[in-house]
Amino acid sequence: MTDDRSLERAARSWIEVGPTRAPSHAVDAALLRIESTPQERDLRIPWRIVMPLPARVAAAALVGVLLVGGAAYLFAPGNRSSVGGPGPSPSAASTPTAPPSPEASRAIVSDGLPPEIRGNWQALADHSIAGLYDANESIQLTVDPNDGRHLWIETAHGGAGFRSAVHAMSAGEIKLVTPSPSNDQGVTASCTEGQVGTYRWSRSADGTSLTLTAVDDQCADRITTLARTWRLAPTS
Amino acid sequence: MDRDLVEQARRGDREAFAVLVHQVSDSLYAVAQRILRDPALAEDALQNALVLAWRRIPHLREPDRFEAWIHRILVHACYDESQRARQWTANIRVLPVDGPTTPDASIVIADRDELERAFRRLPVDQRAVFVLHHYLGLPLVEIAEMLEIPAGTARSRLHYATRGLRDAFEADAAIEAVVQGGRPA
């Protein structure tokens, strides 16, 4: 059966053989993961903004007025010192407190996680990560109990993965960075060095559960592993 | 495929996406299973593809191309699974012990075993094109569009896949001839 036609014929009928329906547990597991997975935001700007001509003229005029007004304000004699450097500091009473910008609120405020969420947290895996754990296996999230600067996953059979350096950010967010895989305290699983993820964390009122919600992560497997509700591990 | 469902899913409607998932998951799994030749790996590829599709669907420009788009995500998930599995998989070759006893049925089974072995030896990107072409029946131009590769690349992958299968068959036949020829009567 080595001439091309018979080979192709045989291959075609052979490739037909096999399952044609997806196992429902696999589809259900995917839908469960999707429940806790955020979508990526679509930040692309459309090529053309469709507006009627009068609206376009009005918008252009408004932009022009804002530009001229802004320039006049910046270069007015009383405000010149604000260009290129800080001006004289006004009195505290007259200074309104500006709300923090979104960027500022996402800044790293400290390394490590607060003491209340350090320690061991457990969950039942609802999927598998090749070479690390299988579905329905008990997995443990360990947040370094000493300084909270690292977290990693441990499995019941002694495996470890997704070791990440942790930086606390304001507004209940943390930033995770995959360290060098040469670090001997835990493997990085399928994440590669330098991959960054941002997560929101919240703890239940009684302190027995910790919920991590992914904001974004360059390492997809870390999302599927970490983004869930964890139960505080019983102390031995 | 319901364009409205795709639009709703793009806007973050999980229920709409779940309906889409149920519409495409059988086809996706069948393709993954045929590329990877392993049910567990195919399940992982399916799950990862569905989750990734959910994350990325806001970027989908043409809702009418949803099926092609999600099949592309699946094929890439298959590449990832194949790469992960490679370190755990030994390349085991089963040598024939005895010659066929019932010619017709055994030849079919033997051919299937040979095809299975030969197919597993192919690079996963060649397997993907082979499956999309011979199982889904897609023309090479459409496969090229789906995988975002040049049409010539799709053609050469199919060519090398077919040639790889033929070479493996010939190599197997040669080994069998040596084994059977050297066996004492």
Coordinates of C-alpha atoms in Angstrom, one line a residue:
Chain A
M1 CA 0.0 0.0 0.0
T2 CA 2.7 2.4 -0.9
D3 CA 1.5 4.1 -4.1
D4 CA 0.2 7.6 -3.4
R5 CA -3.4 7.1 -4.4
S6 CA -4.1 4.0 -2.3
L7 CA -2.1 5.5 0.6
E8 CA -4.2 8.7 0.4
R9 CA -7.4 6.6 0.2
A10 CA -6.5 4.5 3.2
A11 CA -5.4 7.6 5.2
R12 CA -8.7 9.4 4.4
S13 CA -10.8 6.5 5.6
W14 CA -8.5 6.0 8.6
I15 CA -8.8 9.6 9.7
E16 CA -12.6 9.3 9.6
V17 CA -12.5 6.8 12.4
G18 CA -12.6 8.2 15.9
P19 CA -14.8 10.2 18.2
T20 CA -17.1 12.9 16.8
R21 CA -18.6 14.2 20.0
A22 CA -16.8 16.2 22.6
P23 CA -17.0 14.7 26.1
S24 CA -19.6 16.7 28.1
H25 CA -17.3 16.9 31.1
A26 CA -14.6 18.6 29.0
V27 CA -17.1 21.2 27.7
D28 CA -18.5 21.7 31.2
A29 CA -15.1 22.2 32.7
A30 CA -14.2 24.8 30.0
L31 CA -17.4 26.7 30.7
L32 CA -16.6 26.6 34.4
R33 CA -13.2 28.1 33.7
I34 CA -14.8 30.7 31.5
E35 CA -17.0 31.8 34.4
S36 CA -14.0 33.1 36.2
T37 CA -12.0 34.3 33.2
P38 CA -12.2 37.9 32.1
Q39 CA -12.2 38.9 28.5
E40 CA -9.4 40.9 27.0
R41 CA -10.4 44.5 26.3
D42 CA -10.5 45.5 22.7
L43 CA -8.6 48.7 22.7
R44 CA -8.3 49.2 18.9
I45 CA -9.7 52.4 17.6
P46 CA -11.9 52.1 14.5
W47 CA -10.4 53.5 11.3
R48 CA -13.2 55.8 10.6
I49 CA -15.6 57.3 13.1
V50 CA -18.9 57.7 11.2
M51 CA -20.4 61.1 12.1
P52 CA -22.7 63.4 10.1
L53 CA -20.9 66.4 8.6
P54 CA -22.3 69.0 11.0
A55 CA -21.3 66.9 14.0
R56 CA -17.8 66.5 12.6
V57 CA -17.5 70.3 12.1
A58 CA -18.8 70.9 15.7
A59 CA -16.3 68.3 17.0
A60 CA -13.4 69.9 15.1
A61 CA -14.4 73.3 16.4
L62 CA -14.6 72.0 20.0
V63 CA -11.1 70.4 19.7
G64 CA -9.8 73.7 18.3
V65 CA -11.2 75.7 21.1
L66 CA -9.9 73.3 23.7
L67 CA -6.4 73.4 22.1
V68 CA -6.3 77.2 22.0
G69 CA -7.8 77.6 25.5
G70 CA -5.3 75.0 26.9
A71 CA -2.4 76.7 25.3
A72 CA -3.5 80.1 26.5
Y73 CA -3.9 78.8 30.0
L74 CA -0.5 77.1 30.0
F75 CA 1.4 80.1 28.7
A76 CA -0.4 82.8 30.6
P77 CA 2.0 84.8 32.8
G78 CA 0.6 83.5 36.1
N79 CA 1.0 79.9 35.0
R80 CA 4.4 79.9 33.3
S81 CA 6.1 78.3 36.3
S82 CA 3.9 75.2 35.9
V83 CA 5.5 74.5 32.5
G84 CA 8.8 72.6 32.9
G85 CA 8.9 72.4 36.7
P86 CA 7.0 72.7 39.9
G87 CA 5.6 76.1 40.8
P88 CA 5.4 77.7 44.2
S89 CA 3.4 75.4 46.5
P90 CA 0.0 76.9 47.3
S91 CA -1.4 76.6 50.8
A92 CA -2.8 73.3 51.8
A93 CA -6.2 74.8 52.5
S94 CA -6.6 76.0 48.9
T95 CA -5.3 72.9 47.2
P96 CA -8.1 70.5 46.2
T97 CA -7.2 66.9 46.5
A98 CA -7.1 65.3 43.1
P99 CA -8.3 61.7 42.9
P100 CA -5.6 59.3 42.1
S101 CA -5.3 58.5 38.4
P102 CA -6.0 54.9 37.3
E103 CA -2.4 54.4 36.5
A104 CA -1.4 55.7 40.0
S105 CA -3.8 53.4 41.7
R106 CA -2.2 50.4 39.9
A107 CA 1.3 51.3 41.0
I108 CA 3.2 48.8 43.1
V109 CA 2.9 49.9 46.7
S110 CA 5.0 47.2 48.3
D111 CA 6.7 43.9 47.7
G112 CA 4.9 40.9 49.2
L113 CA 1.4 40.2 50.3
P114 CA -0.1 41.3 53.6
P115 CA 0.2 38.9 56.5
E116 CA -3.5 38.0 56.5
I117 CA -3.2 36.1 53.2
R118 CA 0.1 34.5 53.7
G119 CA 0.1 30.8 54.3
N120 CA -1.5 27.8 52.6
W121 CA -4.7 27.7 50.7
Q122 CA -6.3 24.7 49.1
A123 CA -8.6 23.9 46.2
L124 CA -9.7 21.0 44.0
A125 CA -8.4 21.3 40.4
D126 CA -11.2 21.4 37.9
H127 CA -8.8 20.8 35.0
S128 CA -5.3 19.4 34.4
I129 CA -2.0 21.0 33.8
A130 CA 0.2 18.6 31.9
G131 CA 3.1 17.4 34.0
L132 CA 1.9 19.1 37.2
Y133 CA -1.6 18.0 38.3
D134 CA -4.7 16.3 37.0
A135 CA -8.3 17.3 37.2
N136 CA -10.0 16.6 40.6
E137 CA -6.6 16.6 42.3
S138 CA -6.1 18.6 45.4
I139 CA -3.7 21.6 44.9
Q140 CA -2.3 24.0 47.3
L141 CA -1.5 27.7 46.9
T142 CA 1.4 28.7 49.2
V143 CA 2.0 32.4 49.8
D144 CA 5.4 32.7 51.4
P145 CA 4.6 32.8 55.1
N146 CA 7.7 34.8 56.0
D147 CA 7.5 37.9 53.8
G148 CA 4.7 37.1 51.3
R149 CA 7.0 37.9 48.4
H150 CA 6.5 34.7 46.5
L151 CA 3.7 32.3 45.8
W152 CA 3.6 28.9 44.2
I153 CA 1.4 25.9 43.7
E154 CA 2.1 22.5 45.3
T155 CA 0.5 19.2 44.5
A156 CA -0.4 16.2 46.6
H157 CA 2.4 14.1 45.0
G158 CA 5.1 16.7 45.7
G159 CA 5.1 18.7 42.5
A160 CA 5.4 22.4 42.4
G161 CA 4.8 25.1 39.9
F162 CA 3.8 28.6 38.9
R163 CA 6.3 30.1 41.3
S164 CA 5.9 33.9 41.0
A165 CA 7.3 36.9 42.7
V166 CA 4.5 38.9 44.2
H167 CA 4.2 42.7 44.3
A168 CA 1.2 44.2 46.2
M169 CA -0.6 47.0 44.4
S170 CA -3.2 49.3 45.8
A171 CA -6.9 48.6 45.4
G172 CA -6.6 44.9 46.4
E173 CA -4.5 44.0 43.3
I174 CA -1.3 42.0 43.1
K175 CA 1.2 41.7 40.3
L176 CA 2.9 38.4 39.7
V177 CA 6.2 38.0 37.8
T178 CA 7.6 34.7 36.7
P179 CA 11.2 34.4 38.0
S180 CA 14.1 32.6 36.4
P181 CA 13.4 28.9 36.0
S182 CA 16.8 28.3 37.5
N183 CA 15.4 29.2 40.9
D184 CA 15.5 25.9 42.8
Q185 CA 12.6 26.6 45.1
G186 CA 9.9 25.8 42.6
V187 CA 9.4 25.3 38.9
T188 CA 7.6 27.9 36.8
A189 CA 5.4 25.3 35.0
S190 CA 4.4 26.6 31.5
C191 CA 5.1 30.2 32.3
T192 CA 8.2 31.8 30.9
E193 CA 10.6 34.1 32.7
G194 CA 9.3 37.7 33.1
Q195 CA 5.7 36.9 32.3
V196 CA 3.5 39.3 34.2
G197 CA 0.0 38.8 35.6
T198 CA -2.3 41.0 37.5
Y199 CA -4.9 39.7 39.9
R200 CA -7.5 41.0 42.3
W201 CA -7.7 39.4 45.7
S202 CA -10.4 39.3 48.3
R203 CA -10.8 37.4 51.5
S204 CA -14.0 36.3 53.0
A205 CA -15.2 38.0 56.2
D206 CA -14.4 35.0 58.3
G207 CA -10.9 34.7 56.7
T208 CA -11.3 31.1 55.6
S209 CA -11.4 31.7 51.9
L210 CA -9.3 33.7 49.4
T211 CA -10.6 34.6 45.9
L212 CA -8.2 35.5 43.2
T213 CA -9.6 37.0 40.1
A214 CA -7.5 37.5 37.0
V215 CA -7.3 41.0 35.6
D216 CA -4.8 39.9 33.0
D217 CA -1.9 37.5 32.7
Q218 CA 0.6 36.8 30.0
C219 CA 0.8 33.2 31.2
A220 CA -2.6 31.6 30.4
D221 CA -2.0 28.5 32.5
R222 CA -1.4 30.6 35.6
I223 CA -4.8 32.1 35.2
T224 CA -6.5 28.7 35.0
T225 CA -4.6 27.6 38.1
L226 CA -4.8 30.6 40.3
A227 CA -8.1 32.3 39.4
R228 CA -10.5 30.6 41.8
T229 CA -11.6 30.6 45.4
W230 CA -9.2 29.0 47.8
R231 CA -9.9 27.5 51.2
L232 CA -7.6 28.1 54.1
A233 CA -5.6 24.9 54.6
P234 CA -6.0 23.3 58.0
T235 CA -3.0 23.8 60.2
S236 CA -1.3 20.6 61.2
Chain B
M1 CA -23.3 30.2 13.0
D2 CA -25.5 32.8 14.5
R3 CA -23.9 36.2 14.0
D4 CA -25.9 37.7 16.8
L5 CA -24.6 35.2 19.3
V6 CA -21.1 36.0 18.2
E7 CA -21.7 39.7 18.7
Q8 CA -23.3 39.1 22.1
A9 CA -20.3 37.0 23.1
R10 CA -18.0 39.8 21.9
R11 CA -19.7 42.1 24.3
G12 CA -19.1 39.8 27.2
D13 CA -22.3 37.7 27.2
R14 CA -21.3 34.4 28.7
E15 CA -24.6 32.6 28.0
A16 CA -24.3 33.5 24.3
F17 CA -20.7 32.2 24.3
A18 CA -21.9 29.0 26.0
V19 CA -24.4 28.4 23.1
L20 CA -21.6 28.9 20.6
V21 CA -19.4 26.5 22.6
H22 CA -22.1 23.8 22.3
Q23 CA -22.4 24.4 18.6
V24 CA -18.6 24.0 17.8
S25 CA -17.2 21.8 20.5
D26 CA -17.9 18.5 18.8
S27 CA -16.1 19.6 15.7
L28 CA -13.2 21.1 17.7
Y29 CA -12.8 18.0 19.7
A30 CA -12.9 15.7 16.7
V31 CA -10.2 17.7 15.0
A32 CA -8.1 17.9 18.2
Q33 CA -8.4 14.2 18.8
R34 CA -7.3 13.4 15.2
I35 CA -4.3 15.8 15.3
L36 CA -3.1 14.7 18.7
R37 CA -4.2 11.0 18.7
D38 CA -4.8 11.2 22.4
P39 CA -8.2 11.7 24.1
A40 CA -6.7 13.4 27.2
L41 CA -4.5 15.8 25.2
A42 CA -7.5 16.5 22.9
E43 CA -9.7 17.4 25.9
D44 CA -7.0 19.7 27.3
A45 CA -6.6 21.4 23.9
L46 CA -10.3 21.8 23.6
Q47 CA -10.6 23.4 27.0
N48 CA -7.7 25.7 26.5
A49 CA -9.0 26.7 23.1
L50 CA -12.4 27.5 24.4
V51 CA -11.1 29.6 27.3
L52 CA -8.7 31.4 25.1
A53 CA -11.5 32.1 22.5
W54 CA -13.6 33.6 25.3
R55 CA -10.7 35.9 26.3
R56 CA -10.0 37.0 22.8
I57 CA -13.4 37.2 21.2
P58 CA -13.6 41.0 21.7
H59 CA -10.8 41.2 19.2
L60 CA -12.6 39.2 16.5
R61 CA -13.2 41.6 13.7
E62 CA -15.4 39.5 11.5
P63 CA -18.2 37.6 13.4
D64 CA -18.9 35.6 10.2
R65 CA -15.5 34.0 10.5
F66 CA -16.0 32.8 14.0
E67 CA -15.7 29.1 13.1
A68 CA -12.5 29.5 11.2
W69 CA -11.2 31.7 13.9
I70 CA -11.9 29.3 16.7
H71 CA -10.5 26.4 14.7
R72 CA -7.3 28.4 14.4
I73 CA -7.2 28.8 18.1
L74 CA -7.7 25.1 18.5
V75 CA -4.9 24.1 16.2
H76 CA -2.6 26.4 18.1
A77 CA -3.8 24.8 21.4
C78 CA -3.0 21.4 19.8
Y79 CA 0.6 22.6 19.0
D80 CA 1.0 23.6 22.7
E81 CA -0.4 20.3 24.0
S82 CA 1.8 18.4 21.6
Q83 CA 4.9 20.2 22.8
R84 CA 4.0 19.6 26.4
A85 CA 3.3 15.9 25.8
R86 CA 6.5 15.4 23.9
Q87 CA 8.7 15.3 26.9
W88 CA 6.5 12.6 28.5
T89 CA 6.0 10.4 25.5
A90 CA 8.4 7.7 24.6
N91 CA 8.6 6.8 20.9
I92 CA 7.6 3.1 21.1
R93 CA 7.8 1.0 18.0
V94 CA 5.9 -2.3 18.0
L95 CA 7.5 -4.9 15.8
P96 CA 5.3 -7.6 14.2
V97 CA 5.6 -10.9 16.0
D98 CA 3.8 -13.0 13.4
G99 CA 2.7 -12.6 9.9
P100 CA -1.0 -12.1 9.1
T101 CA -3.2 -15.2 9.4
T102 CA -6.4 -13.9 8.0
P103 CA -5.3 -11.8 5.0
D104 CA -8.1 -9.3 4.4
A105 CA -9.2 -8.2 7.9
S106 CA -5.6 -8.3 9.2
I107 CA -4.2 -6.2 6.4
V108 CA -6.8 -3.5 7.2
I109 CA -5.8 -3.6 10.9
A110 CA -2.1 -3.7 10.0
D111 CA -2.6 -0.7 7.7
R112 CA -4.4 1.2 10.4
D113 CA -1.6 0.5 12.9
E114 CA 1.0 1.5 10.4
L115 CA -0.9 4.7 9.7
E116 CA -1.3 5.4 13.4
R117 CA 2.5 5.0 13.9
A118 CA 3.4 6.9 10.8
F119 CA 1.0 9.7 11.6
R120 CA 2.4 10.1 15.1
R121 CA 5.8 10.6 13.7
L122 CA 4.8 13.6 11.6
P123 CA 5.4 17.1 13.0
V124 CA 2.2 18.5 14.5
D125 CA 1.8 21.3 12.0
Q126 CA 1.8 18.8 9.1
R127 CA -0.7 16.7 11.0
A128 CA -3.0 19.7 11.4
V129 CA -3.1 20.5 7.7
F130 CA -3.6 16.8 6.9
V131 CA -6.6 16.6 9.3
L132 CA -8.1 19.9 8.2
H133 CA -7.8 18.8 4.5
H134 CA -8.8 15.1 4.7
Y135 CA -11.2 15.2 7.7
L136 CA -12.9 18.5 7.5
G137 CA -12.5 18.5 3.7
L138 CA -11.2 22.1 3.6
P139 CA -9.4 23.2 0.5
L140 CA -5.8 24.3 1.0
V141 CA -6.5 27.9 0.3
E142 CA -9.1 27.9 3.1
I143 CA -6.7 26.1 5.5
A144 CA -4.0 28.7 4.7
E145 CA -6.5 31.5 5.5
M146 CA -7.6 29.8 8.7
L147 CA -4.1 29.2 10.0
E148 CA -2.8 32.5 8.7
I149 CA 0.0 30.9 6.7
P150 CA 0.8 31.3 3.0
A151 CA -1.0 28.9 0.7
G152 CA 2.3 27.5 -0.4
T153 CA 3.2 26.6 3.2
A154 CA -0.2 24.8 3.6
R155 CA 0.5 22.9 0.3
S156 CA 4.0 21.9 1.3
R157 CA 2.8 20.8 4.8
L158 CA 0.3 18.5 3.2
H159 CA 2.8 17.3 0.7
Y160 CA 5.4 16.5 3.4
A161 CA 2.7 14.8 5.5
T162 CA 1.7 12.5 2.7
R163 CA 5.4 11.8 1.9
G164 CA 6.1 11.2 5.5
L165 CA 3.4 8.6 5.7
R166 CA 4.6 6.9 2.6
D167 CA 8.2 6.9 3.7
A168 CA 7.1 5.5 7.1
F169 CA 5.1 2.8 5.4
E170 CA 8.1 1.8 3.2
A171 CA 10.4 1.8 6.2
D172 CA 8.0 -0.4 8.2
A173 CA 7.7 -2.7 5.2
A174 CA 11.4 -3.0 5.0
I175 CA 11.8 -3.7 8.7
E176 CA 9.1 -6.3 8.6
A177 CA 10.7 -8.0 5.7
V178 CA 14.0 -8.2 7.6
V179 CA 12.3 -9.4 10.8
Q180 CA 10.3 -12.0 9.0
G181 CA 13.2 -13.0 6.8
G182 CA 15.5 -13.5 9.8
R183 CA 13.0 -15.5 11.8
P184 CA 13.7 -19.2 11.9
A185 CA 11.0 -21.3 10.3

